[in-house]
XYZ file of C-alpha atoms in Angstrom:
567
model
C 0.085 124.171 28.063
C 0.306 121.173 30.391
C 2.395 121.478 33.302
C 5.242 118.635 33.257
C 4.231 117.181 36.967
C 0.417 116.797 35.041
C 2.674 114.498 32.114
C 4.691 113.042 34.802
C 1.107 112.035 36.535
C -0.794 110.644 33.269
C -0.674 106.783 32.814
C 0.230 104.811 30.100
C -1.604 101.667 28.869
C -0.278 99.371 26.851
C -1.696 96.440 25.108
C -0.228 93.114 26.656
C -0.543 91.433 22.977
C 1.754 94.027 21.856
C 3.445 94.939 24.884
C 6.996 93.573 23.141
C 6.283 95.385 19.696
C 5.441 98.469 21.642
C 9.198 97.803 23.677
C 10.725 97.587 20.729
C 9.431 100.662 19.015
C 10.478 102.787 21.567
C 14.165 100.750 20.942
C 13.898 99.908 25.463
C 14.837 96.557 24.038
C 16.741 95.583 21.080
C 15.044 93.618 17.912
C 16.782 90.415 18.242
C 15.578 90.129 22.179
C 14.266 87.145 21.039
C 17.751 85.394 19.806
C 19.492 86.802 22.769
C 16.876 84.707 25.007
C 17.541 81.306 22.942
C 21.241 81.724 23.982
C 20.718 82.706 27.589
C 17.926 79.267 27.647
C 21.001 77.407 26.059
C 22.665 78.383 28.696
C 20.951 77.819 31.427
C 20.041 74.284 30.361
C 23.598 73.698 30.781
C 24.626 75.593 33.932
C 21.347 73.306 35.606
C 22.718 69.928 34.921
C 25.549 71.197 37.307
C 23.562 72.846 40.116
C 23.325 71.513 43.708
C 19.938 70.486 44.201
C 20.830 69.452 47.322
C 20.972 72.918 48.687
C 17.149 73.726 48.817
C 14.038 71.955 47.887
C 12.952 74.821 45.445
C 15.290 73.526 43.045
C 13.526 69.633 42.225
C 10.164 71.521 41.391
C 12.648 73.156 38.449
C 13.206 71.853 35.106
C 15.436 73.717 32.553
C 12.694 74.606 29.720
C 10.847 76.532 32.605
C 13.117 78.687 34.121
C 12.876 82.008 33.378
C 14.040 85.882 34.875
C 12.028 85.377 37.876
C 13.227 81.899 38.351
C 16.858 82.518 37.811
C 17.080 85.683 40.106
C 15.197 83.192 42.657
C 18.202 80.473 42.228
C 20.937 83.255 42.368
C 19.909 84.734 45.649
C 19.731 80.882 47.111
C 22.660 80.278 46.203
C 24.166 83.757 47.109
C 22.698 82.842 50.723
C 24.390 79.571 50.640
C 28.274 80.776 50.123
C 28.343 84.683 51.479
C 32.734 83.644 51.675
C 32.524 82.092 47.838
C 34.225 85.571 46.106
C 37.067 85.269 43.714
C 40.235 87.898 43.943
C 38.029 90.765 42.227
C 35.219 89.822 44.750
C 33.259 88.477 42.175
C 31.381 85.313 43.209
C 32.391 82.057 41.879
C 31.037 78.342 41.443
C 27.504 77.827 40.707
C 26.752 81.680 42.581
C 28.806 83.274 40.165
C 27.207 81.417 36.981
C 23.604 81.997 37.983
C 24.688 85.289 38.243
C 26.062 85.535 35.126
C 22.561 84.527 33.642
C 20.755 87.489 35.592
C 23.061 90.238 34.205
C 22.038 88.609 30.862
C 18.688 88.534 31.350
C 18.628 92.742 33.060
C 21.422 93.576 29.825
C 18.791 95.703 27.322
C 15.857 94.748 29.294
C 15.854 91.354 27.515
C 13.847 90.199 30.533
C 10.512 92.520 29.537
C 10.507 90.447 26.027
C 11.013 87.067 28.146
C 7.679 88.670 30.271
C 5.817 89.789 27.549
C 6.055 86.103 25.566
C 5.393 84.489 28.588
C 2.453 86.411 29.357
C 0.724 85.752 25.965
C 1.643 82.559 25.843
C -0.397 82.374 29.353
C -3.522 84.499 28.760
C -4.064 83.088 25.291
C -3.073 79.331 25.607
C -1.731 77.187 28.600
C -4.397 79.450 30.979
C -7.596 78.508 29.160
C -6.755 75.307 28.315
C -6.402 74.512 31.988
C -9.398 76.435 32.783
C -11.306 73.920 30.090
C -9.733 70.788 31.107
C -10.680 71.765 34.558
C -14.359 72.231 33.351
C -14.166 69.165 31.429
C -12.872 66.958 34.339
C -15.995 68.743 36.102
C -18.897 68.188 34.111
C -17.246 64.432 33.836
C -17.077 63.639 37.410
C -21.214 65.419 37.618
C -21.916 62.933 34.933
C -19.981 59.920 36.505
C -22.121 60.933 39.640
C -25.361 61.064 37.748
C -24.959 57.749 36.247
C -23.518 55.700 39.218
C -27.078 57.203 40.614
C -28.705 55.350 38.030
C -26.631 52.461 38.401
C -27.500 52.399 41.921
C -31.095 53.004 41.245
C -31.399 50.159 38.302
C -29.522 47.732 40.682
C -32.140 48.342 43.050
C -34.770 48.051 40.911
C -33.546 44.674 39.766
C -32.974 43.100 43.279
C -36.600 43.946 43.882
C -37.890 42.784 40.949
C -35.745 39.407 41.367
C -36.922 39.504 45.208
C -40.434 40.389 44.222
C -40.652 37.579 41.752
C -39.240 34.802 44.295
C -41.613 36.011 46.402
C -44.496 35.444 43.838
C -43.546 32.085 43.631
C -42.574 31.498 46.834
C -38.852 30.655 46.192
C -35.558 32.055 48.371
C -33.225 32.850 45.457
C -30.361 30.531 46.706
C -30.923 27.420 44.022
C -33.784 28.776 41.955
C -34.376 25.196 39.559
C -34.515 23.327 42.677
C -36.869 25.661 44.682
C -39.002 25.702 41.705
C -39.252 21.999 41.088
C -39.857 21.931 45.431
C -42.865 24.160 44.572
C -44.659 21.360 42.853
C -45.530 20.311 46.516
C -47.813 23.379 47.013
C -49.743 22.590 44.664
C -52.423 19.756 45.895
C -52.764 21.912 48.622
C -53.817 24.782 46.066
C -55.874 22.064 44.647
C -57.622 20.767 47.911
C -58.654 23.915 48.700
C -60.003 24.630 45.301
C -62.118 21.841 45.628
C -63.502 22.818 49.256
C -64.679 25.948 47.695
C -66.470 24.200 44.847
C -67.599 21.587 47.360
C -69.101 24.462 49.827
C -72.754 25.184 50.446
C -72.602 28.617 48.845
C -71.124 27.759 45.202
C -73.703 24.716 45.951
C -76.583 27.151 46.292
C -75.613 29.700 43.667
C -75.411 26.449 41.038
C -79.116 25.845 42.395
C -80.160 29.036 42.342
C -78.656 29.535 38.469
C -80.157 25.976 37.337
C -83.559 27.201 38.767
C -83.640 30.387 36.752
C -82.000 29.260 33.426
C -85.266 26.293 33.668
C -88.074 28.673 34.877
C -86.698 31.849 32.491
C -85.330 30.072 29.517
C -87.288 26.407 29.131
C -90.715 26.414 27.302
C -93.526 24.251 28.639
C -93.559 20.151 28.286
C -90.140 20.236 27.341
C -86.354 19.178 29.163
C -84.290 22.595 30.858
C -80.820 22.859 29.292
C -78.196 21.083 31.451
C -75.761 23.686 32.855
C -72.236 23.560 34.832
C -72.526 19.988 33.503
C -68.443 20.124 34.600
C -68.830 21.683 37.847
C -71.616 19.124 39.550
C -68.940 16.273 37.795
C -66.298 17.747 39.784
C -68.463 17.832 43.381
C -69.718 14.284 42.127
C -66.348 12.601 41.099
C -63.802 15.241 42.674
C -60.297 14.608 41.105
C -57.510 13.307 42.916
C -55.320 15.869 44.398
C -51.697 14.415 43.571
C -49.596 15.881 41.263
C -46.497 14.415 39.075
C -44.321 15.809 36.797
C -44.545 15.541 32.749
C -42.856 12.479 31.234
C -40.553 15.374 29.086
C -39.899 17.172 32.147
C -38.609 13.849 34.111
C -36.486 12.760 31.488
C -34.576 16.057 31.558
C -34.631 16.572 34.808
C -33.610 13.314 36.641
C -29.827 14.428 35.160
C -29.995 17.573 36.426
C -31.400 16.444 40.107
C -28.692 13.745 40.224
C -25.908 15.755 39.749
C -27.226 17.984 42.551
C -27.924 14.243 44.513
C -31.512 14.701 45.034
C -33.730 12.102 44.107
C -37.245 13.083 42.447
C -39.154 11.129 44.282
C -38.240 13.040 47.237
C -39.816 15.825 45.720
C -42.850 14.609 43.507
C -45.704 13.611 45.998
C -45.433 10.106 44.320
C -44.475 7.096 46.369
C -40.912 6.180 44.844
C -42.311 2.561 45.135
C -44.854 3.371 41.978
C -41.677 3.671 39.615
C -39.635 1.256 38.682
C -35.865 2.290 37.488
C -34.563 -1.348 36.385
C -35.247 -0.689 32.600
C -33.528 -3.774 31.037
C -33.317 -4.549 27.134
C -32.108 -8.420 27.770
C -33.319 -10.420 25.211
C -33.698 -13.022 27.454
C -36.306 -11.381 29.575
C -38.261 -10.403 26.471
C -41.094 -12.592 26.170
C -41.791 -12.902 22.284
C -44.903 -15.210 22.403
C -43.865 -17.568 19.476
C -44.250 -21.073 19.572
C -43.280 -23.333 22.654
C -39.947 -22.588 24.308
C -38.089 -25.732 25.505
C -34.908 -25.647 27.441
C -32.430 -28.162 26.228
C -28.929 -28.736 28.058
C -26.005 -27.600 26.219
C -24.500 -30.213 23.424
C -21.236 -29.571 23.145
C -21.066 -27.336 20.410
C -20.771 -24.040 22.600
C -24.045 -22.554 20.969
C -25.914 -23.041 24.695
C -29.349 -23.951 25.504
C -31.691 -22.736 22.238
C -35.267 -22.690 21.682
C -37.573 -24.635 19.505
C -39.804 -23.039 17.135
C -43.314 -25.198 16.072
C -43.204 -23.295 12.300
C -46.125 -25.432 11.313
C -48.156 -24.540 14.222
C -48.057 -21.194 13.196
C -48.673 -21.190 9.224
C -51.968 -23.285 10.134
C -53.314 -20.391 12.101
C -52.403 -17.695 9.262
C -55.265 -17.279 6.901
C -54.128 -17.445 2.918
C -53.765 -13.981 2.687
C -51.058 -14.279 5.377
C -49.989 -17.024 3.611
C -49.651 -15.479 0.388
C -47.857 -12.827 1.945
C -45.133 -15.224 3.374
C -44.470 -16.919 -0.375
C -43.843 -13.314 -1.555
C -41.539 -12.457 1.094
C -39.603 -15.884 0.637
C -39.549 -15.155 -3.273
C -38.490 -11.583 -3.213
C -35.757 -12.784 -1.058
C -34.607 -15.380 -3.612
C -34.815 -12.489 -6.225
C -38.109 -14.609 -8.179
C -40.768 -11.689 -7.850
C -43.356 -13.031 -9.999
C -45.070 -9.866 -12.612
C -48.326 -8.873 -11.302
C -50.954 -6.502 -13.065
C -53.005 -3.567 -10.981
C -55.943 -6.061 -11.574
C -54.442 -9.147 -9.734
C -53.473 -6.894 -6.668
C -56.312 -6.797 -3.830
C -56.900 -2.877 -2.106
C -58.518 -4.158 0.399
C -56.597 -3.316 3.477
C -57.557 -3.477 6.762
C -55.023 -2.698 9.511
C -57.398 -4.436 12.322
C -56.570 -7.683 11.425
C -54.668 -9.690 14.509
C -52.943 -12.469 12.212
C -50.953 -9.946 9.715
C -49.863 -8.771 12.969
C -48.801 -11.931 13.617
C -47.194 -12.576 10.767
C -45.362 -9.293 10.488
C -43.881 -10.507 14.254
C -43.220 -13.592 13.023
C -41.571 -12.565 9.508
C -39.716 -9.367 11.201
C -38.630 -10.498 14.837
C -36.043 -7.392 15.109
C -39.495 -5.303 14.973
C -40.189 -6.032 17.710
C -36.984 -5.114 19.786
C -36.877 -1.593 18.054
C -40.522 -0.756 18.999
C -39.492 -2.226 22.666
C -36.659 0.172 22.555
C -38.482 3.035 21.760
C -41.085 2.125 24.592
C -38.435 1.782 27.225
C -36.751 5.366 25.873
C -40.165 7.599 26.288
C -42.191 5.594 28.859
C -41.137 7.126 31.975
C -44.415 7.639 34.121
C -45.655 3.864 34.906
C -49.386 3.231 34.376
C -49.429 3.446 38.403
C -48.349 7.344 38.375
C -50.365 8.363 35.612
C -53.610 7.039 37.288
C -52.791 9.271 40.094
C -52.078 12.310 38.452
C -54.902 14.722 39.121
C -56.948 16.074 35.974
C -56.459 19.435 37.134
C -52.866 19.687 35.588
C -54.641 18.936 32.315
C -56.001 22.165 30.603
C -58.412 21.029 29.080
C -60.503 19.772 31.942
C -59.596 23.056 33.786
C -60.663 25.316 30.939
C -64.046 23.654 31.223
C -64.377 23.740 35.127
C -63.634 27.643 34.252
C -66.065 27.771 31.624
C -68.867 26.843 34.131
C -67.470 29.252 36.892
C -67.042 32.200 34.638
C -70.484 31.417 33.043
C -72.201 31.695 36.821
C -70.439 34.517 38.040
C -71.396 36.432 34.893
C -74.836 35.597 36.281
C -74.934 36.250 39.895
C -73.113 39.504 38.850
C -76.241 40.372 36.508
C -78.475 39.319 39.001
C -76.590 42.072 41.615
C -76.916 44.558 39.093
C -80.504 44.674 39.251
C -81.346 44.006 42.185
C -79.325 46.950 43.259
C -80.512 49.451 40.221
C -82.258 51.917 41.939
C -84.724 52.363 38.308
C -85.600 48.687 37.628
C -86.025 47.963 41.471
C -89.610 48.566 41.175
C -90.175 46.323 38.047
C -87.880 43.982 39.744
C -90.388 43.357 42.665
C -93.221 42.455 40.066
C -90.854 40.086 38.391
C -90.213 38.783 42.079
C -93.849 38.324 42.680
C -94.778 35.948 40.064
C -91.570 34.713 40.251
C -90.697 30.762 42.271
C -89.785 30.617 45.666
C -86.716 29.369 44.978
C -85.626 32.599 42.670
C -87.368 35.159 45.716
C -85.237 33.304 48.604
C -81.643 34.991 47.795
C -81.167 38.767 48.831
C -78.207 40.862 47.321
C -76.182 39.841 50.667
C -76.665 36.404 49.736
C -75.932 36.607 45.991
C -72.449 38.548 46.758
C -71.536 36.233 49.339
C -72.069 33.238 46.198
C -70.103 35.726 44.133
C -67.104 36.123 46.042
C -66.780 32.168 46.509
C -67.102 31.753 43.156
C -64.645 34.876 42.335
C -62.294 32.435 44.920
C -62.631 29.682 43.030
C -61.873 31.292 39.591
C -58.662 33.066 41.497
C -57.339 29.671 42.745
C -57.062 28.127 39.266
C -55.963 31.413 37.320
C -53.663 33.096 39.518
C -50.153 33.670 38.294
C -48.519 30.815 41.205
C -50.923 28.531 40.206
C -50.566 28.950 35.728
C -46.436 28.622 36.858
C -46.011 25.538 39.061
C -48.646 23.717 36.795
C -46.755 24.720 33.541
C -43.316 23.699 35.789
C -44.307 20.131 36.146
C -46.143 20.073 32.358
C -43.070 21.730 30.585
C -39.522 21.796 30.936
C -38.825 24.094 28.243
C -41.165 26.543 30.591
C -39.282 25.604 33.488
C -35.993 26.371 31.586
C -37.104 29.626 30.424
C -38.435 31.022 33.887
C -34.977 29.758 35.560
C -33.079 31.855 32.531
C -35.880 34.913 33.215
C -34.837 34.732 36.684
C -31.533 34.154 37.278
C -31.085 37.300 34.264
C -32.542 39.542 36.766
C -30.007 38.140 39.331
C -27.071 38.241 36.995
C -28.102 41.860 35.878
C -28.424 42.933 39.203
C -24.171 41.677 39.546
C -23.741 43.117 36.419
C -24.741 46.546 37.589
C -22.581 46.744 40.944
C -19.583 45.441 38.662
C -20.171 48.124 36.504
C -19.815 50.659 39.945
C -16.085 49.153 40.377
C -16.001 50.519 37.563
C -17.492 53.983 38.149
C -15.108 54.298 41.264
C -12.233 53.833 39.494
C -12.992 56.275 36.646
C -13.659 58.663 39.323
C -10.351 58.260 40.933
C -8.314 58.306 37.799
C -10.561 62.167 36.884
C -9.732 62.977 40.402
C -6.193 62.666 40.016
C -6.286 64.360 36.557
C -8.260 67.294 38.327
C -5.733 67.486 41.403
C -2.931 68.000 38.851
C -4.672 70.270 36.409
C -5.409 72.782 39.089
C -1.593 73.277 40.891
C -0.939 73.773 37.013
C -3.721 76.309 36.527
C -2.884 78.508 39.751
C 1.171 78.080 38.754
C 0.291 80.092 35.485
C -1.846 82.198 37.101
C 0.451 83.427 39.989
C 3.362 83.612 37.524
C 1.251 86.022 34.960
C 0.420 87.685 37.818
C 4.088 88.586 38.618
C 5.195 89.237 35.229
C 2.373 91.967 35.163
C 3.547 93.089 38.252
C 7.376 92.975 37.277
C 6.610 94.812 33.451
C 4.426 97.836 34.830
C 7.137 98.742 37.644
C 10.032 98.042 35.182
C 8.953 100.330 32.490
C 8.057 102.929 34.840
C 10.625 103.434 36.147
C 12.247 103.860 32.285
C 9.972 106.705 32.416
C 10.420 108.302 35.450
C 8.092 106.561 36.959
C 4.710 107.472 35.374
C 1.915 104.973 35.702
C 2.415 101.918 33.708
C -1.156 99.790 33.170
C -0.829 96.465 30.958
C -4.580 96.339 29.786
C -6.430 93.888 27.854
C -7.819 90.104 28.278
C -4.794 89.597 30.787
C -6.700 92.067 33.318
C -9.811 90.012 32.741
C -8.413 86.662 33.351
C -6.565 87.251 36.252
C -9.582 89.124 38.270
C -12.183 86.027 37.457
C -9.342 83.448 38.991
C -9.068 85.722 42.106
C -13.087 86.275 42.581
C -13.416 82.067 42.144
C-alpha cells in the first residue's frame, strides 16, 4: 500500500486540449463556465468605455475583446495603486477600483478563470500561434525572393548597359543622340575606304597578285594558248581606284532632311559633299518650264487682262509629223467629237515601235499636262544632283564590292594553300622537286613572304567586311536600316531604365513586407508570452485544489512554446 506523502508526491498530467473537459469532470468548475464568461466579457466591454486611460500607458495597448483574467487583475491592481483613500463606508473600494474588482471576484468565483485559460490556450497552440509562425515564414521566404530577384534585376541592368555601351562602342557612337551620331559616322568612312585602297595599292598584295597570276598561267594554261585572266576587279581597282567620297541614299535624304531640321543641323554639314553640289530651289512654275514647242513671242498686254501669251506655229509642227503621227492626231480629234470611225483587226497596224522621236512628239504636243506630271514626279524623287552622284564612291555599291571580295577571297584561298605545303612536313620533299623545275618567279617567295601577302590580304578582306564597315555603309544606303538599328539601340537603353524602374519597385515591396513582418512578430511573441502564463497560472491553480501535487499541462502546447524559446 502506497504511503499518502508517495500520492501527495506523484504528478498529474493533463491534456491541454481537454484540460476544460477534464475541469469539469472533476465539477472544479461548473458546466456553463462558458456562459458565465460571455456575461463577465459583456461586462467588461462596458466598465472599459468608462476607464481612465489617462492613469497609465498599459491601458491604450488594451481593447475590450482582449482582456482577459490576467488582464483584468493587471487593471485592478493599477488602479488599486492609483486611489489607496477611494473606500466606501464598508471599506469596499469604489469608482472604477471597485468595478474592476468586481470583474476579478467574477472571474476567481468557481474557477471560471481556468475555463477562460484553457480556451485561450487552444485557441493559441492550435490557431492564432501557427498562423503567425507561417505568415512570419511567408513574409521570409518573400523578402529572400524579393532579394534574389532585385539581384537579377541588378545583374540584367548591368548586362544591358554593357551591351548598349559595348555596341556604341562598336560603332563608335557616345549614346547621348544615337540617330545623329550614327548619321556623323558616315564621315569615317572614306577614311575606312582610303586605307582600304593603300592596302590593295601596296607592294605585297601587288606581289602576291603576281605571284598567283604566274602560277594559275604556268600550272593551269596549256601550250600556244592565252592564261585565264584573274583578279580582273582587283588590278581595275589599283588601275582606276574609286573615289573615296561618300553620300547618302536618295531614300535616306528624303527622310532624313526632316528629321535633321528639326534638330537644326543641316546635311551638308555632315555628308562630305560640298553643299554647293545641291541645289534646294525646286520650283514647279510653269513659267520656268521650258516646253520646246513652237516659237515663243512676247506680246504686251491688250487690254483684255489675259497678259502677255504665247504663239503656237501648229503648222510647223504637223509638217514634221510623219502620217502615222498624223493619223494618230485625226483619231484623237474624232474620238473627241464622239465620230470613232469602225475599224477591223485587219486595218489596224501591230507594228509598234516605242523608239520613234516624233510620236514622242506628238504625244507632248497632244497631252501638254504630261509633261508637268512626269516633271513633278522628277522633282519629288530626284534628290542627289548628277554632280553628287558622280562623286559617290563605287564602294557603297555591293555589287562592285562583292566582286573586289571575290578576287581577295579567291587569292587568299591560294596563298593559304600554298602555306600549307610548303610547311607540310610529308610533301616538303616532293615540294622541292616541284620547286626545281618550277619558274623563278614561283621559287622566289618563302613561307615568311607568302604569310606576310596573306595577312595584307586578310587586312584588306577585314576592312570591307567588318561589322563598322557593313553598318555605316547600310546607314547611308538604307533608312529603314538606319531606323531599325536606332530602335535596336535605344531598346537596350530603354530596357536598361526599365529595369532600375522596376527596383523602385522592389524597394517598396520590401518596405511594405518589412512592415508586415515588424507587426507579425510583436503579435507572435504577445501569444506566446501570454500561453506561457496561462500554463503557468493553470498548473499552480489546480495544484493547489489538490494539495498541491504536481500539476503538468502536456501536449503540443509544451512543444510550441520550447521551439519559440530555443529560436
Amino acid at each position: 500500500m502506497q504511503n499518502p506523502e508517495d500520492i501527495r508526491n506523484l504528478p498529474i498530467d493533463i491534456t491541454f486540449s481537454r484540460l476544460g473537459e477534464w475541469l469539469v469532470d472533476r465539477k472544479r468548475i461548473p458546466a456553463d463556465w462558458r456562459k458565465r464568461l460571455t456575461l463577465i466579457r459583456a461586462r467588461i466591454s462596458t466598465a472599459f468605455a468608462s476607464l481612465p486611460k489617462e492613469i497609465d500607458p498599459y491601458f491604450h495597448t488594451l481593447y475590450p475583446e482582449g482582456i482577459g483574467y490576467i488582464e483584468a487583475k493587471q487593471i485592478y491592481n493599477i488602479l488599486l495603486r492609483s486611489n489607496l483613500e477611494s473606500r466606501n463606508i464598508f471599506g469596499r473600494l469604489s469608482g472604477a477600483a471597485g468595478v474592476w474588482e468586481g470583474m476579478v471576484h467574477a472571474f476567481e468565483k468557481d474557477h471560471i478563470y481556468l475555463g477562460e485559460a484553457a480556451q485561450i490556450m487552444i485557441q493559441n497552440v492550435s490557431y492564432e500561434i501557427p498562423y503567425q509562425k507561417k505568415q512570419v515564414q511567408k513574409i521570409q521566404q518573400q523578402l529572400v525572393e524579393l532579394e534574389r530577384k532585385e539581384a537579377d534585376i541588378k545583374r540584367n541592368a548591368a548586362l544591358s548597359a554593357a551591351k548598349y555601351a559595348e555596341a556604341c562602342q562598336e560603332l563608335g557612337l557616345q549614346g547621348n543622340n544615337v540617330r545623329l551620331e550614327l548619321i556623323e559616322t558616315a564621315k569615317t568612312l572614306p577614311s575606312i575606304f582610303s586605307k582600304f585602297l593603300e592596302v590593295i595599292n601596296s607592294d605585297s598584295v601587288f606581289r602576291a597578285m603576281e605571284y598567283y597570276s604566274n602560277f594559275v598561267r604556268d600550272a593551269h594554261t596549256e601550250k600556244d594558248k592565252m592564261p585565264w585572266a584573274v583578279l580582273i576587279n582587283i588590278r581595275d581597282v589599283r588601275e582606276n581606284p574609286p573615289c573615296s567620297n561618300v553620300s547618302a541614299g536618295s531614300d535616306f535624304l528624303d527622310s532624313t532632311n526632316v528629321q535633321l531640321s528639326a534638330h537644326g543641323t543641316n546635311m551638308s554639314e555632315i555628308m562630305d559633299v560640298p553643299a554647293d553640289y545641291i541645289d534646294w530651289d525646286i520650283s514647279v512654275d510653269s513659267s520656268q518650264i521650258d516646253w520646246d514647242i513652237g516659237t515663243v513671242e512676247e506680246t504686251d498686254d491688250t487690254g483684255n487682262g489675259l497678259g502677255p501669251y504665247e504663239i503656237v506655229n501648229a503648222s510647223e509642227i504637223l509638217q514634221n509629223i510623219s502620217p502615222t503621227a498624223a493619223v494618230g492626231s485625226d483619231l484623237i480629234k474624232k474620238e473627241e467629237d464622239g465620230l470613232v470611225p469602225e475599224m477591223s483587226a485587219s486595218d489596224i497596224s501591230w507594228d509598234i515601235c516605242v523608239e520613234n522621236p516624233q510620236v514622242d512628239a506628238v504625244e507632248d504636243f497632244i497631252f501638254p499636262n504630261k509633261g508637268m506630271e512626269s516633271q513633278t514626279s522628277v522633282l519629288e524623287t530626284k534628290i542627289l544632283t548628277p554632280e553628287i552622284k558622280e562623286g559617290r564612291s563605287q564602294l557603297l555599291e555591293t555589287e562592285y564590292r562583292n566582286k573586289i571580295l571575290d578576287d581577295l577571297f579567291e587569292m587568299k584561298a591560294f596563298l593559304n594553300q600554298r602555306l600549307v605545303e610548303l610547311k607540310n612536313e610529308e610533301t616538303l620533299s616532293l615540294q622541292h622537286q616541284v620547286q626545281a623545275v618550277a619558274p623563278f618567279v614561283l621559287q622566289q617567295y618563302t613561307p615568311d613572304v607568302i604569310q606576310a601577302m596573306l595577312s595584307n590580304v586578310s587586312s584588306a578582306i577585314s576592312l570591307l567586311t567588318n561589322r563598322r564597315t557593313q553598318d555605316l555603309i547600310m546607314i547611308l544606303n538604307s533608312k529603314r536600316f538606319l531606323d531599325r538599328l536606332v530602335r535596336t539601340l535605344e531598346e537596350k537603353k530603354h530596357h536598361e531604365a526599365k529595369l532600375k524602374e522596376g527596383l523602385k519597385d522592389l524597394a517598396v515591396k520590401r518596405m511594405e513586407l518589412q512592415n508586415s513582418l515588424s507587426s507579425f512578430w510583436p503579435k507572435e511573441e504577445a501569444a506566446l508570452a501570454k500561453t506561457r502564463e496561462l500554463k503557468k497560472l493553470c498548473e499552480s491553480s489546480i495544484s493547489s485544489m489538490f494539495d498541491g501535487r504536481p500539476v503538468n499541462i502536456i501536449g503540443e502546447i509544451n512543444t510550441l512554446l520550447s521551439s519559440s524559446i530555443s529560436v
